[in-house]
Coordinates of C-alpha atoms and ligand atoms in Angstrom, one line a residue:
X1 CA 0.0 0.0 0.0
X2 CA 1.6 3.6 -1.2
X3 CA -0.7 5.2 0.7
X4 CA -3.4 5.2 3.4
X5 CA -6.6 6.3 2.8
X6 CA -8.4 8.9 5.7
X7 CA -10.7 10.9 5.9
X8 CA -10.5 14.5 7.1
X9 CA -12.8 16.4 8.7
X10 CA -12.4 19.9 7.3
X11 CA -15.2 21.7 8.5
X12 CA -14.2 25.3 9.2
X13 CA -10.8 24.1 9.4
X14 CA -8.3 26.7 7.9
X15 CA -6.7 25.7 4.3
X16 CA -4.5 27.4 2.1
X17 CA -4.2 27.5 -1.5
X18 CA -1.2 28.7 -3.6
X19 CA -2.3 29.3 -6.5
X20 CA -5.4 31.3 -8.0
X21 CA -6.0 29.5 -11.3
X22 CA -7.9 26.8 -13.0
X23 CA -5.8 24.3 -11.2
X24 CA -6.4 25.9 -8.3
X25 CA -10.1 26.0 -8.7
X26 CA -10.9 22.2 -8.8
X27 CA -8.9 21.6 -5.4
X28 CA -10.7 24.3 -4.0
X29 CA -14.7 23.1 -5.3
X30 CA -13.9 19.6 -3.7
X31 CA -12.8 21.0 -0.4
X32 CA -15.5 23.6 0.1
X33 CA -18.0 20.5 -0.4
X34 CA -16.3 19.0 2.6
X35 CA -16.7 22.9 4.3
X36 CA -13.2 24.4 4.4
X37 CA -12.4 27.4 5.5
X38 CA -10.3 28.5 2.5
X39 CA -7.5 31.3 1.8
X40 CA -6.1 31.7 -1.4
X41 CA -2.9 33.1 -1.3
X42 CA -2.1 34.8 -5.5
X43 CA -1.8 37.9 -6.8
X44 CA -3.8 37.2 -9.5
X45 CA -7.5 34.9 -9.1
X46 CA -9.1 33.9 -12.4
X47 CA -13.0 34.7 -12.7
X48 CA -14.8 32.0 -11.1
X49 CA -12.4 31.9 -7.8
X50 CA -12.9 36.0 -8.3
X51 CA -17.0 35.4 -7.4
X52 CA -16.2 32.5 -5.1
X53 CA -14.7 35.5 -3.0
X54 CA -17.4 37.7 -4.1
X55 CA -19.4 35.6 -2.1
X56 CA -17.8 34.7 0.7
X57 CA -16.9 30.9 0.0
X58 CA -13.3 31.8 0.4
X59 CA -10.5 34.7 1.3
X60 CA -7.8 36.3 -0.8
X61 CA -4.4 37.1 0.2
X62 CA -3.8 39.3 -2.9
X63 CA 0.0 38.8 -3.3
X64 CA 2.9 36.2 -3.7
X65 CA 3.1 33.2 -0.9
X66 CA 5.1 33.9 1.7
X67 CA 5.9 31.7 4.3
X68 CA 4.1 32.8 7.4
X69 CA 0.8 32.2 5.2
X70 CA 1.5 28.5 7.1
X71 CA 1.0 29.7 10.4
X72 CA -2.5 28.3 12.2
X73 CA -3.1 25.7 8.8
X74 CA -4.6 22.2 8.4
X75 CA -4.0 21.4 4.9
X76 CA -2.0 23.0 2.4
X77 CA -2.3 22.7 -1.7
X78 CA 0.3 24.0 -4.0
X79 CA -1.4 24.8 -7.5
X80 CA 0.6 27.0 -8.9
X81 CA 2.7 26.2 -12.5
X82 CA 5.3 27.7 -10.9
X83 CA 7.6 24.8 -9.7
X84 CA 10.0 26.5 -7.5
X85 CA 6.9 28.0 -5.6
X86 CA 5.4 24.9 -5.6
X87 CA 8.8 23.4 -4.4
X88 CA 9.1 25.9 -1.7
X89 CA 5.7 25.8 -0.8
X90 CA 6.2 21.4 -0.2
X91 CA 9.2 22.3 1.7
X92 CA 8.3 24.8 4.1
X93 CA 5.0 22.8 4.8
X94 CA 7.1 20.1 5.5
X95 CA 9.1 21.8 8.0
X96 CA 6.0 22.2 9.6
X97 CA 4.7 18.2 9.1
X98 CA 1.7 20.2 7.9
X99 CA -0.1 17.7 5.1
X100 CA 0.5 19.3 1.4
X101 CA -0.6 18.2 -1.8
X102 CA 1.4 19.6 -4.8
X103 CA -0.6 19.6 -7.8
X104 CA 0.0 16.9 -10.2
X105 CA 3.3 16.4 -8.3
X106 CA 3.3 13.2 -5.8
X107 CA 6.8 13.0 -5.4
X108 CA 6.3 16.7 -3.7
X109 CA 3.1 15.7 -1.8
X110 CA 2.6 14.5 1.4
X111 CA -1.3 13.8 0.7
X112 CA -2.7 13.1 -2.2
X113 CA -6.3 13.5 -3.6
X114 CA -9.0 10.5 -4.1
X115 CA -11.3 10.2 -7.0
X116 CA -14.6 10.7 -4.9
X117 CA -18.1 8.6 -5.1
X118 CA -20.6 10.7 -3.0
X119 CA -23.3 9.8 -1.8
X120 CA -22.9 11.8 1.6
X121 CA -22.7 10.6 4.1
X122 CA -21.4 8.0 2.7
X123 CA -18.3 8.3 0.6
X124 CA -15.9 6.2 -1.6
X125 CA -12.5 7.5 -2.6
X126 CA -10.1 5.2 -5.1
X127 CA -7.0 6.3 -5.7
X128 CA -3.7 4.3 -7.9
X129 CA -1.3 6.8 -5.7
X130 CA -1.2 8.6 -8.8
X131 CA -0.1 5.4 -11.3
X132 CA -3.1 4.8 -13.7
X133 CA -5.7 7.8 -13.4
X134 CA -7.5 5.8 -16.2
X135 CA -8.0 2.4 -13.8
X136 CA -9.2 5.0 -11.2
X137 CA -11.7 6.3 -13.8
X138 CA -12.6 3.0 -14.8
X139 CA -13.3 1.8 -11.0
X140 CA -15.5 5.2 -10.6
X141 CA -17.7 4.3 -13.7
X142 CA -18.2 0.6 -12.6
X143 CA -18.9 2.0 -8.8
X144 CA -21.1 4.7 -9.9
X145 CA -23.2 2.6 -12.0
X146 CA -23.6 0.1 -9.3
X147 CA -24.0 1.8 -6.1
X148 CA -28.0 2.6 -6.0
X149 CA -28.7 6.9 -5.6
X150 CA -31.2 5.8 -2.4
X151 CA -27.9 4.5 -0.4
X152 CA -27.1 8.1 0.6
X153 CA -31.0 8.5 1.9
X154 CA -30.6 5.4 3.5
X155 CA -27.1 6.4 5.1
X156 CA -28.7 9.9 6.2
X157 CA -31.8 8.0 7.9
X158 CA -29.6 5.5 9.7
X159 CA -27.7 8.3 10.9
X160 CA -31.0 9.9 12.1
X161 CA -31.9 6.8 14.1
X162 CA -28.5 5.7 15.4
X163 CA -29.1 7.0 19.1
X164 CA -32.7 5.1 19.0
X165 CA -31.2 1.9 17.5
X166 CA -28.6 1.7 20.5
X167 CA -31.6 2.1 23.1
X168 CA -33.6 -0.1 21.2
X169 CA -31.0 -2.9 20.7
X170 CA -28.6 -2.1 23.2
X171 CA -26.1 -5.2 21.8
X172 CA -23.7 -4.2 19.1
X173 CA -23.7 -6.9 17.4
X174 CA -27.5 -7.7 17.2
X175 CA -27.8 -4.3 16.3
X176 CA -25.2 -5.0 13.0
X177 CA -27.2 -7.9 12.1
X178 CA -30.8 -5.9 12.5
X179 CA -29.8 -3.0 10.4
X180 CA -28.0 -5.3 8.0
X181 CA -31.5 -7.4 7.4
X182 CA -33.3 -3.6 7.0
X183 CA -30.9 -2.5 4.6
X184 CA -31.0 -6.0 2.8
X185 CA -34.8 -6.3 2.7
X186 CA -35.5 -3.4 0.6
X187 CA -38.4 -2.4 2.7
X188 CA -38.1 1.1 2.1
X189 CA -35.8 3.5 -0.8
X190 CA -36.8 6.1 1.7
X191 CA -38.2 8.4 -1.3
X192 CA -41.6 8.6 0.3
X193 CA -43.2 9.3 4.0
X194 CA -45.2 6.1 3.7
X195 CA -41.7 4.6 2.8
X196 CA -40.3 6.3 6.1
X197 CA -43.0 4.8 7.9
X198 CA -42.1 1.4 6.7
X199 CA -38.6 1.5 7.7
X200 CA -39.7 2.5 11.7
X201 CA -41.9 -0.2 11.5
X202 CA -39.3 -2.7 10.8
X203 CA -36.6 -1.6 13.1
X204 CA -38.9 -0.4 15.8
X205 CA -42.6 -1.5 16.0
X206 CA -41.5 -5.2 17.2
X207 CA -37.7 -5.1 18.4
X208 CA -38.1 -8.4 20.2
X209 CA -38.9 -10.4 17.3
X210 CA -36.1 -8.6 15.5
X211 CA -34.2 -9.8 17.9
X212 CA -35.5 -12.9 18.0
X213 CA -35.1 -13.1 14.0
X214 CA -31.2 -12.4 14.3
X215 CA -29.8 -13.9 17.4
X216 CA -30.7 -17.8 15.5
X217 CA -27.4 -18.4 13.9
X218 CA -27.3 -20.1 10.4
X219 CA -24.2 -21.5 8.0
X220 CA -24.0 -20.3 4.5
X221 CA -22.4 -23.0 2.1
X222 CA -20.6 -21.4 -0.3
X223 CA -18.7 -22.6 -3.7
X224 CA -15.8 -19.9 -4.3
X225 CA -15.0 -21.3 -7.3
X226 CA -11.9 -22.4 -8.8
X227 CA -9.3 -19.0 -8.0
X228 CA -10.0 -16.2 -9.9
X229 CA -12.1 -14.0 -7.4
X230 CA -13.8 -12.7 -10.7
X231 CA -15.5 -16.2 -10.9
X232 CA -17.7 -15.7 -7.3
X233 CA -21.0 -15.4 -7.8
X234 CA -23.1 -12.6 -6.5
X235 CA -24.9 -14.5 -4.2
X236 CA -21.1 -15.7 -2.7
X237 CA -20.1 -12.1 -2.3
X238 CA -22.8 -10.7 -0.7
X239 CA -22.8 -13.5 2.0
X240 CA -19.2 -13.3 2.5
X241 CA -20.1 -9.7 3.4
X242 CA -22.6 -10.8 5.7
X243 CA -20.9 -13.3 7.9
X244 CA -19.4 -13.4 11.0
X245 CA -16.7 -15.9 11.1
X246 CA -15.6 -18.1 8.1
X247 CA -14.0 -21.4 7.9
X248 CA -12.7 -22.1 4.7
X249 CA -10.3 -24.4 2.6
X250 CA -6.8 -24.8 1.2
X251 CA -7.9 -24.5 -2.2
X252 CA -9.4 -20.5 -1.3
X253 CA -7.0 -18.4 -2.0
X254 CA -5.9 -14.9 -0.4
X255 CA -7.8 -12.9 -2.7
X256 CA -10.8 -14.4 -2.1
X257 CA -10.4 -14.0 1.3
X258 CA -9.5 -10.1 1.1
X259 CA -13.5 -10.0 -0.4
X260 CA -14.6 -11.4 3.1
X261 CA -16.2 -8.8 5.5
X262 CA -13.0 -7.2 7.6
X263 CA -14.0 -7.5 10.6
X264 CA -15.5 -11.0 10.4
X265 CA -13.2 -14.1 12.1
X266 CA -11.1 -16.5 9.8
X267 CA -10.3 -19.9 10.5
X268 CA -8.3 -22.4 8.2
X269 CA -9.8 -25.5 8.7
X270 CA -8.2 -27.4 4.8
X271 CA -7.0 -30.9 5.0
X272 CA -3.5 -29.6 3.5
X273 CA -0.3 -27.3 4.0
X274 CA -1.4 -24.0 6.0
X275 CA -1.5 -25.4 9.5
X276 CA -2.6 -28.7 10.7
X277 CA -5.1 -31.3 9.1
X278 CA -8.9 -30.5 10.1
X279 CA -10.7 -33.6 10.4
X280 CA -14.3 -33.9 9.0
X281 CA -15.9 -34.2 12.1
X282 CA -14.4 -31.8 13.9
X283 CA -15.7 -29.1 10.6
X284 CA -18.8 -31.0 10.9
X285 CA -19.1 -30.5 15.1
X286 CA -17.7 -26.7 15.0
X287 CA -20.4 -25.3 11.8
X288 CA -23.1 -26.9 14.8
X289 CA -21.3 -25.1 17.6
X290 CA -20.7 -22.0 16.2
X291 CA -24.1 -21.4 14.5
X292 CA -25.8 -22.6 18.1
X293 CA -23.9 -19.7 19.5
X294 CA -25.4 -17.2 16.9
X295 CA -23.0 -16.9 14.4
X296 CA -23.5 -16.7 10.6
X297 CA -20.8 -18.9 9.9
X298 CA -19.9 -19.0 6.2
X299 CA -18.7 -22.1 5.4
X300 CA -16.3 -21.6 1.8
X301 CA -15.2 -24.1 0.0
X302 CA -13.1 -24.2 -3.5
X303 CA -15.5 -24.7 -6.4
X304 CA -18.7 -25.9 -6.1
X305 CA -19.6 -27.1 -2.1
X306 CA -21.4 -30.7 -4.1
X307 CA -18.4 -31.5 -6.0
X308 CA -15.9 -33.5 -4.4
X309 CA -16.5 -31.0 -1.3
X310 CA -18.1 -33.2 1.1
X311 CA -20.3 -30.2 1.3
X312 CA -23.0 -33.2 1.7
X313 CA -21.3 -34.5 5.0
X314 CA -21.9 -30.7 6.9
X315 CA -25.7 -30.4 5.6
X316 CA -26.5 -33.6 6.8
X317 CA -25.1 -32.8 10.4
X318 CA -27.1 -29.3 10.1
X319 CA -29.9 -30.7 9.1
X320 CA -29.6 -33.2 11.5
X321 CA -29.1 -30.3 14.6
X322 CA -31.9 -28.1 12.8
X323 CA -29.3 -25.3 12.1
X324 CA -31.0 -22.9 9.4
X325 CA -28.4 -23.1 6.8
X326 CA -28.0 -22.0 2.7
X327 CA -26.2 -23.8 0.0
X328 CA -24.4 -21.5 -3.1
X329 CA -22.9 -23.3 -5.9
X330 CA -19.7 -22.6 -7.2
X331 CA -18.1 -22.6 -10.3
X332 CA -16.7 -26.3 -10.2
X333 CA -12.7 -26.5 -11.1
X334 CA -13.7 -28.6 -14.6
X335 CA -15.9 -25.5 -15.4
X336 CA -13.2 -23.1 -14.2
X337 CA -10.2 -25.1 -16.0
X338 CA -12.0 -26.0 -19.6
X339 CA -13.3 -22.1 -19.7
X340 CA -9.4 -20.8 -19.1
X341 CA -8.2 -23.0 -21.2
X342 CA -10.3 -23.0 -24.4
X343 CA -11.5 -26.9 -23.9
X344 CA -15.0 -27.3 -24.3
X345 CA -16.1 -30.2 -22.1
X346 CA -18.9 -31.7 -24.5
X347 CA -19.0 -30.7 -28.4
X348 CA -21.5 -31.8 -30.7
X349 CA -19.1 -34.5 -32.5
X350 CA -16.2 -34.9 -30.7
X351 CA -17.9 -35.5 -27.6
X352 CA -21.7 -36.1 -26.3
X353 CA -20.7 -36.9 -22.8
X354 CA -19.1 -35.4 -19.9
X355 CA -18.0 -37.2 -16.5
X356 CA -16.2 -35.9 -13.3
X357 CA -14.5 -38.2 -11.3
X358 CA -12.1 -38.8 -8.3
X359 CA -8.4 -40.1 -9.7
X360 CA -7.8 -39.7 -5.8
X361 CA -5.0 -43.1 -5.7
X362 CA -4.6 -46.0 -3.2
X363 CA -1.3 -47.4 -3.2
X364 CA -0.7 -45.9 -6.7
X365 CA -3.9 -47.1 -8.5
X366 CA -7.1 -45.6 -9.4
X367 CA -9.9 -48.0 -9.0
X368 CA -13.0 -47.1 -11.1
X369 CA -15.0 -49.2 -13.1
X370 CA -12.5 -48.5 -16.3
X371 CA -14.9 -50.3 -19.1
X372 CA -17.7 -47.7 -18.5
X373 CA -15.1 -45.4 -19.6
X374 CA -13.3 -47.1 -22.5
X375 CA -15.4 -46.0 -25.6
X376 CA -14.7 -42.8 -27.4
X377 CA -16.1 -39.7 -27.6
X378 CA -16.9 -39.3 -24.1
X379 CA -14.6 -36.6 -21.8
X380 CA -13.7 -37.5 -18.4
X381 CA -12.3 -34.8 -16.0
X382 CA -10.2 -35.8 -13.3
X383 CA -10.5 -34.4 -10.1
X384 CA -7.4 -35.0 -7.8
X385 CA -5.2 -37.3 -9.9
X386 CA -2.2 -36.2 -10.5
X387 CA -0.7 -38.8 -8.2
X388 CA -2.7 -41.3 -10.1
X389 CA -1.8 -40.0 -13.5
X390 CA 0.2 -43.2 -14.9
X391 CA -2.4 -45.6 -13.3
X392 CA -5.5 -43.7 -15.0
X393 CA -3.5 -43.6 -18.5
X394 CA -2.5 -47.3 -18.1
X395 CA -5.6 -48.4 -17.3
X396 CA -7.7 -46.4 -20.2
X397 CA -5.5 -48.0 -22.8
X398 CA -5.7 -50.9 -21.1
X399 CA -9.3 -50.9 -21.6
X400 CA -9.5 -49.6 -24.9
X401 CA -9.4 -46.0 -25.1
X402 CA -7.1 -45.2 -27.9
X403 CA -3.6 -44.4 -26.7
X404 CA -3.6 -41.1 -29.1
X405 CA -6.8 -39.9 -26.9
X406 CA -5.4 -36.1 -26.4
X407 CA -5.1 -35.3 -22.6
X408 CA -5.0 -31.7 -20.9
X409 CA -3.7 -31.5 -17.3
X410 CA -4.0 -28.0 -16.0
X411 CA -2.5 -26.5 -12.6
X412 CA -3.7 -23.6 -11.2
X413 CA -6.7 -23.1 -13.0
X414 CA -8.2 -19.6 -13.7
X415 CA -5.4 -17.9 -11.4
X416 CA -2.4 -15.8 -13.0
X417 CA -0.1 -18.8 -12.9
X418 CA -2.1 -21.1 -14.8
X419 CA 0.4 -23.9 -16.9
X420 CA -1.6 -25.8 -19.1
X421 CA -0.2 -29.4 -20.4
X422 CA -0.9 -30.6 -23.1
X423 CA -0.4 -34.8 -24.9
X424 CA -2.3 -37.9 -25.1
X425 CA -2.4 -41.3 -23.0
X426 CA 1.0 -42.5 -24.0
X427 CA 3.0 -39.5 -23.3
X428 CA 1.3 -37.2 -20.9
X429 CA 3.3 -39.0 -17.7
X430 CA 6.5 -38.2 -19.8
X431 CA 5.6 -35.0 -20.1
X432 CA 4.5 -34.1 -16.8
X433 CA 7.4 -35.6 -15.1
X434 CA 9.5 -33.3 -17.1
X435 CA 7.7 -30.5 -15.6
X436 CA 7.5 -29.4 -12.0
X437 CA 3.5 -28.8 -12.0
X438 CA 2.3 -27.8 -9.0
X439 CA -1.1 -28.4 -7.0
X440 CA -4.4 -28.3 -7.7
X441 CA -4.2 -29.8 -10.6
X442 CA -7.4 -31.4 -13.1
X443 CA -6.8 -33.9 -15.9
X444 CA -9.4 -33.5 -19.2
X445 CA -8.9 -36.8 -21.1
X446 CA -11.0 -36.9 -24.5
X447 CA -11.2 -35.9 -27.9
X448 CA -12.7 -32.1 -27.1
X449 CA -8.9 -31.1 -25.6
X450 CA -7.9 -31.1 -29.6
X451 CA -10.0 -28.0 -29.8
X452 CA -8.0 -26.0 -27.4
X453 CA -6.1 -22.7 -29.6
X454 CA -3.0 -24.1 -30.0
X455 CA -3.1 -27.5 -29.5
X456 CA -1.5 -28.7 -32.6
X457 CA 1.4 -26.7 -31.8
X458 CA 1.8 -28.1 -28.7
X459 CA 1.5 -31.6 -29.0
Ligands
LIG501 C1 -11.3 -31.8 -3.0 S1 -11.5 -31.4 -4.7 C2 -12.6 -30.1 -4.6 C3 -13.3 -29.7 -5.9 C4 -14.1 -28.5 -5.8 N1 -15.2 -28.7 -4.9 C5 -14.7 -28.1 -7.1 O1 -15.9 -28.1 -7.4 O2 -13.8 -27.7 -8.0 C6 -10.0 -30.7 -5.1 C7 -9.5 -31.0 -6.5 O3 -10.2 -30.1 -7.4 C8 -9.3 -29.7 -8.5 N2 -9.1 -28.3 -8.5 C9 -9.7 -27.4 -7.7 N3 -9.3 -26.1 -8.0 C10 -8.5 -26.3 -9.1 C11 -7.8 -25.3 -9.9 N4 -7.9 -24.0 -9.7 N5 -7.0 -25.8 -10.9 C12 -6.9 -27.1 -11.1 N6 -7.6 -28.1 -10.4 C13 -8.4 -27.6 -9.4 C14 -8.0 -30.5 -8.3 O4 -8.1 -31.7 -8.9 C15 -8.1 -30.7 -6.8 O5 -7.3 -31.8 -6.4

């Protein structure tokens, strides 16, 4: 991080601009809308900073910076296209460990200024500390198209209510959880007074069976897909945002995990690496546990939660404990690995079938029943089998699939270091023994992996 976003609280705070320009101008709109106290110090001020002081928005120190201009300031902004002012300006301010912003100038700047999304009180600011303006314009556009106009009503309401929320529902945390389900239920935009009405009824005509409502914990099953954080699903996010601790797997990676609510508790509890191995059970015993105690406990899982996920072992247990609980599907990995890599699973000729299976080995050997899977034009996608590679090609050919059957094994699937192998029954051991592949890896056997771009190149 290059730098850390806060928020400053301006109001009738002193300010000074260098600078009396168009430059000048555009610091000085934002910071007025946040209610500085502003004095421009310039012997010159162009016309629309000329009727800001005509007005009274902001004062004019009609000559050239000097540096007791400094004395009794919050903030300080250098917009002048003068560099050695602006230099001096940094400098001096410095001296001081008085925040500046140089114009245009970061390596001068102590502070630097956000792109803004306002929707007061509430407020987004992105920033690329100054490196792609264009990504930060791009962020803007996406957020501003996404973030609904009624937020900031809703925002100025909650505010409204806040001291009648903590009498009401004197416990923080309920209190979270009950706002959360108001703000989530769409009862009210707020554009209306019988819309206001229908927000006090639900937060205050019946606060005990609010309460009631949110002190039941309940598990939320969710597939995160294969890696790339762009493959969640809405439905994934916005729970993720909603729970209070998670227990999730080896196969979820960091960035998935930096899309999780900040404040909510994390707990590895994956059978491999990261710390020790979690037994089914004990996952099984602690979703129980933890939702009894009145947590949403989101439960994430790599993929899908129903595909090799034993996500069918913790429902049973919560069904079994009546534990209110919801399942999201996930992009499985053979979804995930055939989009990245260009394979489609099923294809009109080439293949009118499509299978997932375990190539988990025992002792070195795969044990499936192999003839079911022998005759062409079928794809079969291996799910944890690299360890059982040279068993599952032995015993295709060994049952008739033809040895030129074209083979895929991808690693990392969907994430930045995706490698992508590429050969048929005969050689694909050969060739992934040459290679240092690394885990998860998933195995596409069938005549669709002849379709991926670049596969004739590769073979
Ligand atoms: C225990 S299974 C879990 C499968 C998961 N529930 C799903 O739907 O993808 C783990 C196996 O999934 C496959 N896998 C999961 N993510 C993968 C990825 N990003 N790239 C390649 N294979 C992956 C590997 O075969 C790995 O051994």
């Amino acid at each position: 991080m290059d730098y850390f976003p806060l928020s400053f609280d301006l109001k009738q705070r002193p300010c000074l601009v260098v600078g009396g320009g168009e430059i000048a101008r555009r610091k000085i709109e934002l910071i007025l809308r946040a209610g500085a106290k502003i004095t421009v110090v310039s012997p010159l001020l162009n016309q629309e900073l000329e009727t800001l002081r005509a007005q009274g928005a902001i004062d004019h120190i009609e000559r050239k910076f000097e540096e007791q201009d400094l004395d009794g300031i919050y903030l300080v902004i250098s917009a002048t296209e003068n560099t050695s002012v602006n230099e001096r300006v940094s400098y001096l301010a410095n001296q001081r460990q008085l925040p500046v912003n140089v114009v245009d100038s970061p390596d001068l700047s102590t502070v630097i200024f956000p792109a803004i999304i306002d929707r007061s009180p509430l407020l987004i600011s992105i920033s690329s500390g100054g490196k792609a303006p264009v990504m930060v314009r791009k962020v803007r556009e996406l957020l501003e198209a996404t973030i609904p106009q009624h937020f900031a009503r809703l925002a100025v309401y909650l505010g409204e209510v806040r001291s009648r929320m903590k009498q009401t529902y004197s416990d923080i945390d309920e209190r979270r959880k009950v706002t959360e389900n108001f703000v989530e239920s769409g009862v009210a935009s707020l554009t209306s007074a019988a819309d206001r009405d229908a927000a006090e009824k639900f937060l205050f005509a019946d606060p005990k069976a609010r309460s009631q409502e949110v002190s039941q914990g309940e598990v939320y099953l969710v597939g995160a897909g294969p890696g790339d954080p762009d493959l969640l699903t809405l439905r994934a996010l916005q729970l993720m945002q909603k729970a209070d601790i998670v227990l999730y797997d080896n196969l979820v990676s960091e960035q998935i995990l930096d899309r999780v609510r900040r404040d909510a508790s994390r707990e590895y509890v994956g059978k491999l690496g990261r710390g020790a191995f979690t037994a089914q059970e004990t996952i099984n015993d602690k979703l129980v546990r933890l939702a009894k105690e009145g947590n949403r406990v989101l439960r994430l899982k790599g993929g899908d939660p129903f595909i090799f996920g034993r996500g069918g072992e913790e429902i049973e247990s919560l069904i079994e404990c009546e534990i209110p609980f919801q399942v999201v599907p996930g992009i499985t990995a053979a979804s995930g690995c055939a989009a990245y890599t260009g394979i489609p699973l099923t294809h009109r000729e080439l293949s009118q079938s499509v299978r997932f299976v375990t190539g988990h080995p025992k002792d070195g050997h795969v044990e499936l029943e192999w003839r079911e899977f022998a005759h062409k034009n079928q794809t079969i996608v291996f799910y944890m089998g690299l360890g059982g590679l040279k068993s599952i090609c032995d015993q295709l050919i060994s049952h008739g699939r033809a040895a030129t059957t074209p083979v895929a094994v991808i690693s990392k699937g969907t994430l930045p270091d995706q490698i992508t192998i590429v050969g048929d029954l005969e050689n694909i051991y050969d060739r992934i023994t040459a290679h240092e592949i690394s885990r998860p890896t998933l195995i596409i056997v069938g005549e669709v992996v002849s379709l991926m771009p670049g596969f004739d190149a590769l073979i």
